Amino acid sequence: MIEVRDVHKSFGTQAVLRGTTLRIEKGEAVVIIGRSGGGKSILLKHLIGLIRPDSGSVLVDGKDLAKMSERDMLPVRRNFGMLFQMAALFDSLNVLENVGFVLRRERKHTDAEIQRLVAEALEMVELPGTEKKMPAELSGGMRKRVGLARAIVYRPAILLYDEPTTGLDPVASARIDRLIHRVWEELKVTSIAVTHDMKSARTIGRRIVMLHEGRIHADDTMENIFQSTDPILHNFVNGIAAPRTELA
Amino acid sequence: MQKLPIQRVRDAIEELGEFVRLGVETLGSLRFKRPSWRQFVDQLHFIGVKSQSVVLTTGAATGMVLCAQTYFQFHKVKMDTATGAVVSVGMCSELGPVLAGLMLTGRVGAAMSAELGTMKVTEQIDALRTLATHPVDYLVVPRVLATIVSAPLLTAQSVVVGILASYMIGVHLLGIEGAYYLANMRRYTDPVDVVTGLIKAVVFGIIISLVSCLKGLRCPQGAEGVGRATTESVVAASISILIVNFFLTLFLTRLFHG
Ligand SMILES: Nc1ncnc2c1ncn2[C@@H]1O[C@H](COP(=O)(O)OP(=O)(O)OP(=O)(O)O)[C@@H](O)[C@H]1O
Ligand SMILES: [Mg+2]
């Protein structure tokens, strides 16, 4: 269970989060939507303690990340997997070492086991046999899928996806969406994804949260969100460029 | 926008605080987690083995000029054979460690801060943290340990090469009597001079690695940020080495001769 309580976060004079409150139960599939630059990535990074709030708290299973030291957070983070918007692969390590990173650091598995688990994960993201490649040799979309494999290979209980399908072709996107859905359904993980793509939101989410001007503007089931008459939500979901006055 | 002097002082003190904190965290990390052997060996190769050509060239060049210059002055007062002693003491306790330290700063410190800085701006450091790994454990500790091991060894090498080069110049080019050159060198070079140089090298190694890692980890966004972090780390480490060297000379001399 993750709970965000009245979190404020500013960079310089720019207030990005202004009292965000959100509660996510175990096993949910949540999609976070919102304008570009609206602070979705920042919110996601708060959930795993990469960024500390200026005020407010982030509770993971009752423990306040904002009060923990970096070292105390490490075991908490072991339950998380995160796919970064730009994949953030380690560019000095090859695909095998990237994906098997946690497994190798934990020293619980033999090399052969790690290789098998990594191969399985790569199979799932449809990149079999790419173990020996370096991140620089991969396309943007391939990197993203390797990032996805790295996040799911060690079977975390909570998965955070920052725009998992941006930059992929429609077919690959649809496949990744289905994969994320399958991971959620079969492995019973908590799935939290940020996306701009309403089509993939439908596939991977059960509940939609809209972040607008640093607060949660809407929080409802998929059906209700898509039928909403709220102007901000309606325009966003249907991709209508509203006149400025309406958004203000 | 120009910064006020008072702000500059405050920034400097803040940075010193961060430097100390990173040092403490590095020590703490050694307690919590066994350092990765592979990372350490990789760094040892890059920092130690690959720096040899630069450091040895510097050592040889320094030994040669120091010898020639000393000879030119001493020759006037007919003290030619004391040249070797001056070169040896100077190289062991001052020039060896300081020049090796400065060269390492340029070659290794710059690379470290650029590498960690790039990792910072491409979110690789954040990725590391999400993968339940402390950046200090994985990145800083192996670099600091490898630099601490490499710096004194490189310094010793550079001193030896410098002295050999000075012998070649002094005896074969300038015509100083070889036996006297060596005898005076041995007579006036105290083991304490050698120890002083090695202690300094270890301290410089700590400064170089911690300053560079700190600047890399604190790197501001963008390619410009990485460039700035690299420049700052080289400047900060070089100046620190020169300042710390002065105090180490005073302190160690007191300690050993006092
Ligand atoms: N490290 C930082 N320093 C300063 N400002 C930052 C930093 N990170 C993010 N911001 C600012 O915070 C705001 C929110 O950024 P964020 O990356 O969360 O947006 P986003 O909603 O994920 O957008 P997108 O959909 O384009 O990825 C942006 O306006 C950005 O300028
Ligand atoms: Mg984003």
Coordinates of C-alpha atoms and ligand atoms in Angstrom, one line a residue:
Chain A
M1 CA 0.0 0.0 0.0
I2 CA 1.3 3.4 -1.0
E3 CA 0.0 6.6 0.4
V4 CA 1.0 10.1 -0.7
R5 CA -0.1 12.7 1.8
D6 CA -0.2 16.4 1.0
V7 CA 3.1 16.4 -0.8
H8 CA 4.6 19.7 -1.9
K9 CA 7.7 19.9 -4.1
S10 CA 9.3 22.9 -5.8
F11 CA 12.3 23.4 -7.9
G12 CA 13.5 27.0 -7.3
T13 CA 10.5 29.1 -7.7
Q14 CA 8.6 26.5 -9.7
A15 CA 6.0 24.7 -7.6
V16 CA 5.6 21.3 -9.3
L17 CA 3.6 19.4 -6.7
R18 CA 1.2 21.5 -4.6
G19 CA -0.5 19.3 -2.1
T20 CA -0.8 16.0 -3.9
T21 CA -2.7 13.3 -2.0
L22 CA -3.1 9.8 -3.4
R23 CA -3.6 6.3 -2.0
I24 CA -2.9 3.2 -4.0
E25 CA -3.9 -0.2 -2.6
K26 CA -2.0 -3.5 -3.2
G27 CA -2.7 -5.1 -6.5
E28 CA -4.2 -2.1 -8.2
A29 CA -3.5 -1.0 -11.7
V30 CA -3.3 2.8 -11.8
V31 CA -2.6 5.1 -14.7
I32 CA -1.4 8.6 -14.0
I33 CA -2.2 11.1 -16.8
G34 CA -1.6 14.8 -17.0
R35 CA 0.0 17.5 -19.2
S36 CA 3.6 17.3 -20.3
G37 CA 5.7 19.0 -17.6
G38 CA 2.9 18.6 -15.1
G39 CA 5.0 16.6 -12.7
K40 CA 4.1 13.1 -13.4
S41 CA 7.6 11.8 -13.4
I42 CA 8.4 13.8 -10.3
L43 CA 5.4 12.2 -8.6
L44 CA 6.5 8.7 -9.6
K45 CA 10.0 9.4 -8.2
H46 CA 8.5 10.4 -4.9
L47 CA 6.8 7.0 -4.6
I48 CA 10.1 5.2 -4.6
G49 CA 12.0 7.8 -2.6
L50 CA 14.3 9.0 -5.4
I51 CA 13.1 12.5 -4.5
R52 CA 12.2 13.8 -1.1
P53 CA 9.1 16.0 -0.7
D54 CA 9.6 19.5 0.6
S55 CA 6.7 18.8 2.9
G56 CA 4.1 16.0 3.3
S57 CA 4.9 12.3 3.5
V58 CA 5.1 9.2 1.3
L59 CA 4.1 6.0 3.1
V60 CA 5.0 2.6 1.7
D61 CA 3.4 -0.1 3.8
G62 CA 3.2 2.4 6.7
K63 CA 6.8 3.5 6.5
D64 CA 7.5 7.1 5.8
L65 CA 10.1 7.3 3.0
A66 CA 10.6 11.0 3.6
K67 CA 12.1 10.3 7.1
M68 CA 14.3 7.3 6.1
S69 CA 18.0 7.5 5.3
E70 CA 19.1 6.5 1.8
R71 CA 20.5 3.2 3.2
D72 CA 17.4 2.3 5.1
M73 CA 15.4 2.8 1.9
L74 CA 17.3 0.2 0.0
P75 CA 15.4 -2.9 1.3
V76 CA 12.1 -1.0 0.7
R77 CA 13.2 -0.3 -2.9
R78 CA 13.9 -4.0 -3.5
N79 CA 10.1 -4.4 -3.7
F80 CA 9.9 -1.8 -6.5
G81 CA 10.8 -2.0 -10.1
M82 CA 10.9 1.1 -12.1
L83 CA 11.0 1.8 -15.9
F84 CA 12.4 5.2 -16.6
Q85 CA 11.1 7.6 -19.2
M86 CA 14.5 7.5 -21.0
A87 CA 15.2 3.8 -19.9
A88 CA 18.4 4.9 -18.0
L89 CA 20.3 1.8 -18.9
F90 CA 23.9 1.6 -17.5
D91 CA 25.8 2.4 -20.6
S92 CA 29.0 0.7 -19.5
L93 CA 27.2 -2.6 -19.0
N94 CA 25.8 -4.9 -21.7
V95 CA 22.1 -6.0 -21.8
L96 CA 22.8 -9.1 -19.8
E97 CA 24.5 -7.2 -17.1
N98 CA 21.9 -4.5 -17.1
V99 CA 19.0 -6.8 -16.8
G100 CA 20.7 -9.2 -14.4
F101 CA 22.0 -6.3 -12.2
V102 CA 19.9 -6.9 -9.1
L103 CA 20.2 -10.7 -9.3
R104 CA 24.0 -10.5 -9.6
R105 CA 24.3 -8.0 -6.7
E106 CA 22.2 -10.2 -4.4
R107 CA 24.6 -13.1 -4.9
K108 CA 21.7 -15.6 -4.4
H109 CA 21.8 -17.0 -7.9
T110 CA 24.4 -18.8 -9.9
D111 CA 25.6 -17.3 -13.2
A112 CA 23.7 -19.9 -15.1
E113 CA 20.5 -19.2 -13.3
I114 CA 20.9 -15.4 -13.9
Q115 CA 21.5 -16.0 -17.6
R116 CA 18.3 -18.1 -17.7
L117 CA 16.2 -15.5 -15.9
V118 CA 17.5 -12.7 -18.0
A119 CA 16.9 -14.7 -21.2
E120 CA 13.3 -15.3 -20.0
A121 CA 12.8 -11.6 -19.3
L122 CA 14.2 -10.6 -22.7
E123 CA 11.9 -13.1 -24.3
M124 CA 9.0 -11.4 -22.6
V125 CA 9.9 -8.0 -24.0
E126 CA 10.6 -9.6 -27.4
L127 CA 14.3 -9.0 -27.5
P128 CA 15.6 -12.6 -27.3
G129 CA 19.3 -13.0 -27.9
T130 CA 20.4 -9.4 -27.3
E131 CA 22.4 -10.2 -24.2
K132 CA 25.7 -9.2 -25.6
K133 CA 24.7 -5.9 -27.0
M134 CA 25.7 -2.6 -25.4
P135 CA 22.9 0.0 -24.8
A136 CA 24.5 2.3 -27.4
E137 CA 23.9 -0.3 -30.0
L138 CA 20.1 -0.3 -29.3
S139 CA 17.4 1.9 -30.7
G140 CA 15.3 4.0 -28.3
G141 CA 12.4 1.6 -28.3
M142 CA 14.7 -1.4 -27.7
R143 CA 16.4 0.4 -24.8
K144 CA 13.0 1.0 -23.3
R145 CA 12.1 -2.7 -23.5
V146 CA 15.5 -3.7 -22.0
G147 CA 14.6 -1.2 -19.2
L148 CA 11.3 -3.0 -18.8
A149 CA 13.0 -6.4 -18.6
R150 CA 15.4 -5.0 -16.0
A151 CA 12.4 -3.8 -13.9
I152 CA 10.5 -7.1 -14.0
V153 CA 13.2 -9.7 -13.9
Y154 CA 13.6 -9.7 -10.1
R155 CA 9.9 -10.0 -9.5
P156 CA 9.2 -6.8 -7.5
A157 CA 5.7 -6.4 -6.0
I158 CA 5.2 -2.9 -7.2
L159 CA 6.0 -1.7 -10.7
L160 CA 6.4 1.9 -11.8
Y161 CA 6.3 2.6 -15.5
D162 CA 7.2 6.1 -16.8
E163 CA 5.7 6.3 -20.2
P164 CA 6.4 2.7 -21.2
T165 CA 5.3 3.0 -24.8
T166 CA 6.3 6.5 -25.9
G167 CA 8.7 6.2 -28.8
L168 CA 7.5 2.7 -29.8
D169 CA 5.7 1.9 -33.0
P170 CA 2.0 1.1 -32.7
V171 CA 2.5 -2.7 -32.9
A172 CA 5.3 -2.7 -30.3
S173 CA 3.3 -0.4 -28.1
A174 CA 0.3 -2.7 -28.1
R175 CA 2.5 -5.6 -27.2
I176 CA 4.1 -3.8 -24.3
D177 CA 0.7 -2.7 -23.1
R178 CA -0.4 -6.3 -23.1
L179 CA 2.8 -7.4 -21.4
I180 CA 2.3 -4.8 -18.6
H181 CA -1.3 -6.0 -18.3
R182 CA -0.2 -9.6 -18.2
V183 CA 2.5 -8.9 -15.5
W184 CA -0.2 -7.2 -13.4
E185 CA -2.7 -10.0 -13.9
E186 CA -0.5 -13.1 -13.6
L187 CA 2.1 -11.9 -11.0
K188 CA -0.5 -9.9 -9.0
V189 CA 1.8 -6.9 -8.8
T190 CA 0.7 -3.3 -8.1
S191 CA 1.0 -1.5 -11.3
I192 CA 1.5 2.3 -11.6
A193 CA 2.0 3.8 -15.0
V194 CA 2.4 7.3 -16.4
T195 CA 1.2 7.7 -19.9
H196 CA 0.0 10.2 -22.5
D197 CA -1.5 7.5 -24.6
M198 CA -5.2 7.0 -23.9
K199 CA -5.3 3.7 -25.9
S200 CA -2.6 2.2 -23.7
A201 CA -4.2 3.6 -20.6
R202 CA -7.3 1.6 -21.4
T203 CA -5.2 -1.6 -21.6
I204 CA -3.0 -1.3 -18.6
G205 CA -5.1 0.6 -16.1
R206 CA -8.2 0.0 -14.1
R207 CA -8.1 3.3 -12.4
I208 CA -7.1 6.7 -13.8
V209 CA -5.6 9.5 -11.8
M210 CA -5.2 12.9 -13.4
L211 CA -2.5 15.2 -12.1
H212 CA -3.3 18.8 -12.9
E213 CA -1.5 21.9 -11.6
G214 CA 0.3 19.9 -8.9
R215 CA -2.9 18.3 -7.4
I216 CA -5.0 15.2 -8.2
H217 CA -7.7 16.6 -10.3
A218 CA -9.6 13.4 -11.0
D219 CA -9.4 9.9 -9.6
D220 CA -11.8 7.3 -10.9
T221 CA -12.4 4.1 -12.7
M222 CA -11.6 3.9 -16.4
E223 CA -15.2 4.0 -17.5
N224 CA -16.1 7.1 -15.5
I225 CA -13.0 9.0 -16.6
F226 CA -13.8 8.4 -20.2
Q227 CA -17.4 9.5 -19.8
S228 CA -16.6 12.5 -17.6
T229 CA -18.0 15.8 -18.5
D230 CA -15.4 17.7 -16.5
P231 CA -13.9 20.1 -19.2
I232 CA -10.3 19.6 -18.2
L233 CA -10.6 15.9 -18.2
H234 CA -12.8 15.7 -21.3
N235 CA -10.4 17.7 -23.3
F236 CA -7.4 15.8 -22.1
V237 CA -8.8 12.4 -22.8
N238 CA -10.1 13.4 -26.2
G239 CA -7.0 15.4 -27.1
I240 CA -8.8 18.6 -27.6
A241 CA -6.7 21.8 -27.5
A242 CA -8.9 23.9 -25.4
P243 CA -8.7 27.7 -25.5
R244 CA -6.5 29.0 -22.7
T245 CA -9.4 30.4 -20.7
E246 CA -10.9 27.0 -20.2
L247 CA -7.7 25.5 -18.8
A248 CA -6.9 28.4 -16.5
Chain B
M1 CA 25.2 37.3 -11.8
Q2 CA 28.1 38.0 -9.5
K3 CA 28.0 36.3 -6.2
L4 CA 28.6 38.2 -3.0
P5 CA 31.8 37.3 -1.1
I6 CA 29.8 36.1 1.9
Q7 CA 27.9 33.7 -0.4
R8 CA 31.1 32.4 -1.8
V9 CA 32.4 31.6 1.6
R10 CA 29.1 30.0 2.6
D11 CA 29.2 27.9 -0.6
A12 CA 32.8 26.8 0.1
I13 CA 31.9 25.8 3.7
E14 CA 28.9 23.9 2.5
E15 CA 31.0 22.0 -0.1
L16 CA 33.5 21.2 2.5
G17 CA 30.7 19.8 4.6
E18 CA 29.5 17.6 1.7
F19 CA 33.0 16.4 1.1
V20 CA 33.3 15.3 4.7
R21 CA 29.9 13.7 4.5
L22 CA 30.8 11.7 1.4
G23 CA 34.0 10.6 3.2
V24 CA 32.0 9.4 6.2
E25 CA 29.5 7.6 4.0
T26 CA 32.3 5.9 2.1
L27 CA 33.7 4.7 5.4
G28 CA 30.3 3.6 6.5
S29 CA 29.7 1.7 3.3
L30 CA 32.8 -0.4 4.0
R31 CA 31.0 -1.6 7.2
F32 CA 27.7 -2.4 5.5
K33 CA 28.7 -4.0 2.3
R34 CA 31.7 -5.8 1.0
P35 CA 33.0 -3.8 -1.9
S36 CA 32.6 -5.4 -5.3
W37 CA 35.9 -7.0 -6.2
R38 CA 35.3 -6.7 -9.9
Q39 CA 34.5 -3.0 -9.7
F40 CA 37.7 -2.5 -7.7
V41 CA 39.9 -4.3 -10.1
D42 CA 38.4 -2.4 -13.1
Q43 CA 39.1 0.9 -11.4
L44 CA 42.6 -0.3 -10.3
H45 CA 43.4 -1.0 -14.0
F46 CA 42.1 2.3 -15.2
I47 CA 43.5 4.5 -12.4
G48 CA 46.7 2.6 -11.6
V49 CA 47.9 0.7 -14.6
K50 CA 46.8 3.2 -17.3
S51 CA 48.2 6.3 -15.5
Q52 CA 51.7 5.0 -15.5
S53 CA 52.9 6.6 -18.8
V54 CA 51.7 10.0 -17.8
V55 CA 53.0 9.9 -14.3
L56 CA 56.3 8.3 -15.3
T57 CA 56.9 10.9 -18.0
T58 CA 56.3 13.7 -15.5
G59 CA 58.6 12.1 -13.0
A60 CA 61.4 11.7 -15.5
A61 CA 61.1 15.2 -16.9
T62 CA 61.0 16.7 -13.4
G63 CA 64.1 14.7 -12.3
M64 CA 66.0 15.9 -15.3
V65 CA 65.3 19.6 -15.0
L66 CA 65.7 19.6 -11.3
C67 CA 69.1 18.0 -11.7
A68 CA 70.2 20.4 -14.4
Q69 CA 69.0 23.5 -12.6
T70 CA 70.5 22.4 -9.3
Y71 CA 73.8 21.6 -10.9
F72 CA 74.0 25.0 -12.6
Q73 CA 73.6 26.8 -9.3
F74 CA 75.7 24.4 -7.2
H75 CA 78.5 24.3 -9.7
K76 CA 79.2 28.0 -9.0
V77 CA 80.0 27.1 -5.4
K78 CA 81.8 23.9 -6.3
M79 CA 79.1 21.6 -4.7
D80 CA 78.4 19.6 -7.8
T81 CA 78.2 16.3 -6.0
A82 CA 75.4 17.5 -3.7
T83 CA 73.1 17.7 -6.7
G84 CA 71.9 14.1 -6.3
A85 CA 70.9 14.7 -2.7
V86 CA 68.8 17.7 -3.6
V87 CA 67.1 15.9 -6.4
S88 CA 66.4 12.8 -4.3
V89 CA 65.0 14.7 -1.2
G90 CA 63.0 17.0 -3.4
M91 CA 61.5 14.2 -5.5
C92 CA 60.7 11.9 -2.6
S93 CA 59.0 14.3 -0.2
E94 CA 57.6 17.1 -2.4
L95 CA 57.7 17.0 -6.2
G96 CA 57.0 13.3 -6.6
P97 CA 53.7 13.2 -4.7
V98 CA 52.5 16.7 -5.7
L99 CA 53.2 16.2 -9.4
A100 CA 51.8 12.7 -9.5
G101 CA 48.8 14.0 -7.6
L102 CA 48.2 16.8 -10.1
M103 CA 48.7 14.5 -13.1
L104 CA 46.2 12.0 -11.6
T105 CA 43.8 14.8 -11.0
G106 CA 43.9 15.7 -14.7
R107 CA 43.7 12.2 -16.0
V108 CA 41.7 10.3 -13.4
G109 CA 39.8 12.9 -11.5
A110 CA 38.4 14.5 -14.7
A111 CA 37.3 11.1 -16.0
M112 CA 35.6 10.2 -12.8
S113 CA 33.6 13.3 -12.5
A114 CA 32.6 13.2 -16.1
E115 CA 31.6 9.6 -15.9
L116 CA 29.5 10.0 -12.7
G117 CA 28.2 13.3 -14.0
T118 CA 26.9 11.7 -17.2
M119 CA 25.4 8.9 -15.2
K120 CA 23.6 11.5 -13.0
V121 CA 22.2 13.5 -15.9
T122 CA 21.0 10.4 -17.8
E123 CA 19.3 9.2 -14.6
Q124 CA 21.6 6.1 -14.4
I125 CA 22.3 7.1 -10.7
D126 CA 18.6 7.1 -10.0
A127 CA 18.2 3.8 -11.8
L128 CA 21.0 2.4 -9.6
R129 CA 19.1 3.6 -6.5
T130 CA 15.8 2.0 -7.7
L131 CA 17.8 -1.3 -8.1
A132 CA 18.4 -1.3 -4.3
T133 CA 22.0 -0.2 -4.7
H134 CA 23.6 2.6 -2.9
P135 CA 25.6 4.8 -5.3
V136 CA 28.3 5.2 -2.7
D137 CA 28.7 1.4 -2.5
Y138 CA 28.7 0.7 -6.2
L139 CA 30.5 3.8 -7.6
V140 CA 32.4 5.7 -4.9
V141 CA 33.9 3.0 -2.8
P142 CA 35.7 1.1 -5.6
R143 CA 37.1 4.4 -7.0
V144 CA 38.3 5.7 -3.7
L145 CA 40.0 2.4 -2.7
A146 CA 41.6 2.0 -6.1
T147 CA 43.0 5.6 -6.0
I148 CA 44.3 5.1 -2.5
V149 CA 46.2 2.0 -3.6
S150 CA 47.3 3.5 -6.9
A151 CA 48.5 6.9 -5.8
P152 CA 51.4 5.9 -3.6
L153 CA 52.6 3.2 -6.0
L154 CA 52.5 5.6 -8.9
T155 CA 54.3 8.2 -6.8
A156 CA 57.0 5.7 -5.9
Q157 CA 57.5 4.8 -9.5
S158 CA 57.6 8.4 -10.6
V159 CA 60.2 9.2 -7.9
V160 CA 62.4 6.3 -8.9
V161 CA 62.2 7.2 -12.6
G162 CA 62.9 10.8 -11.7
I163 CA 66.0 9.9 -9.8
L164 CA 67.3 7.6 -12.5
A165 CA 66.7 10.3 -15.1
S166 CA 68.6 12.8 -12.9
Y167 CA 71.5 10.4 -12.6
M168 CA 71.7 10.0 -16.4
I169 CA 71.7 13.8 -16.8
G170 CA 74.0 14.6 -13.9
V171 CA 76.6 11.9 -14.4
H172 CA 76.5 11.3 -18.2
L173 CA 75.7 14.7 -19.5
L174 CA 76.9 17.2 -16.9
G175 CA 79.9 15.1 -15.8
I176 CA 79.3 14.8 -12.0
E177 CA 81.3 11.9 -10.5
G178 CA 78.8 9.0 -10.3
A179 CA 80.0 7.5 -7.0
Y180 CA 79.8 10.8 -5.2
Y181 CA 76.5 11.6 -6.7
L182 CA 75.1 8.3 -5.3
A183 CA 76.9 8.5 -2.0
N184 CA 75.6 12.0 -1.2
M185 CA 72.2 11.1 -2.3
R186 CA 72.1 8.2 0.1
R187 CA 73.7 10.2 2.9
Y188 CA 71.1 13.0 2.8
T189 CA 68.0 11.1 1.9
D190 CA 66.3 10.0 5.0
P191 CA 63.8 7.1 5.0
V192 CA 61.5 9.7 6.6
D193 CA 61.5 11.6 3.3
V194 CA 60.3 8.5 1.5
V195 CA 57.6 7.9 4.1
T196 CA 56.5 11.5 3.9
G197 CA 56.0 11.3 0.2
L198 CA 54.0 8.1 0.4
I199 CA 51.7 9.4 3.1
K200 CA 51.1 12.5 1.1
A201 CA 50.3 10.4 -2.0
V202 CA 47.7 8.5 0.0
V203 CA 46.1 11.7 1.2
F204 CA 46.1 13.1 -2.3
G205 CA 44.5 9.9 -3.6
I206 CA 41.7 10.4 -1.1
I207 CA 41.3 14.0 -2.1
I208 CA 41.2 13.3 -5.8
S209 CA 38.8 10.5 -5.7
L210 CA 36.4 12.0 -3.2
V211 CA 36.3 15.5 -4.8
S212 CA 35.8 14.0 -8.3
C213 CA 33.1 11.6 -7.1
L214 CA 31.3 14.4 -5.2
K215 CA 31.4 16.8 -8.2
G216 CA 30.1 14.0 -10.4
L217 CA 27.2 13.0 -8.1
R218 CA 26.2 16.6 -7.6
C219 CA 26.4 17.4 -11.3
P220 CA 23.8 19.9 -12.6
Q221 CA 21.6 18.9 -15.5
G222 CA 22.7 18.8 -19.2
A223 CA 25.9 18.4 -21.1
E224 CA 27.0 21.8 -19.9
G225 CA 26.5 20.6 -16.3
V226 CA 28.9 17.7 -16.9
G227 CA 31.5 20.0 -18.4
R228 CA 31.2 22.3 -15.5
A229 CA 31.4 19.5 -12.9
T230 CA 34.5 18.2 -14.6
T231 CA 36.3 21.5 -14.6
E232 CA 35.3 22.2 -11.1
S233 CA 36.5 18.9 -9.9
V234 CA 39.9 19.4 -11.5
V235 CA 40.3 22.9 -10.1
A236 CA 39.1 22.0 -6.6
A237 CA 41.2 18.8 -6.4
S238 CA 44.4 20.6 -7.7
I239 CA 44.1 23.5 -5.3
S240 CA 43.3 21.2 -2.4
I241 CA 46.4 19.2 -3.2
L242 CA 48.6 22.3 -3.2
I243 CA 47.2 23.6 0.0
V244 CA 47.1 20.3 1.9
N245 CA 50.6 19.6 0.8
F246 CA 51.9 22.7 2.6
F247 CA 50.2 21.7 5.8
L248 CA 51.3 18.1 5.5
T249 CA 54.9 19.2 5.0
L250 CA 54.7 21.2 8.2
F251 CA 52.9 18.6 10.1
L252 CA 54.9 15.6 9.0
T253 CA 58.2 17.3 9.5
R254 CA 57.2 18.2 13.1
L255 CA 56.0 14.6 13.6
F256 CA 59.2 12.9 12.3
H257 CA 61.9 15.4 13.2
G258 CA 60.2 17.3 16.1
Ligands
LIG1 N1 15.8 18.2 -11.4 C1 15.0 19.2 -11.7 N2 15.3 20.5 -11.5 C2 14.5 21.5 -11.8 N3 13.3 21.4 -12.3 C3 12.9 20.1 -12.6 C4 13.7 19.0 -12.3 N4 13.0 17.9 -12.7 C5 11.8 18.3 -13.2 N5 11.7 19.6 -13.1 C6 10.6 20.4 -13.5 O1 9.4 19.9 -13.0 C7 8.3 19.9 -13.9 C8 7.7 18.5 -14.0 O2 8.6 17.6 -14.6 P1 8.2 16.1 -14.9 O3 9.4 15.5 -15.5 O4 7.6 15.5 -13.7 O5 7.1 16.3 -16.0 P2 6.2 15.2 -16.6 O6 4.8 15.4 -16.2 O7 6.8 13.9 -16.4 O8 6.3 15.6 -18.2 P3 6.4 14.6 -19.4 O9 5.1 14.1 -19.7 O10 6.9 15.6 -20.5 O11 7.5 13.6 -19.1 C9 8.9 20.3 -15.2 O12 8.4 21.6 -15.5 C10 10.4 20.4 -15.0 O13 10.9 21.6 -15.6
MG2 MG 7.8 12.5 -17.5

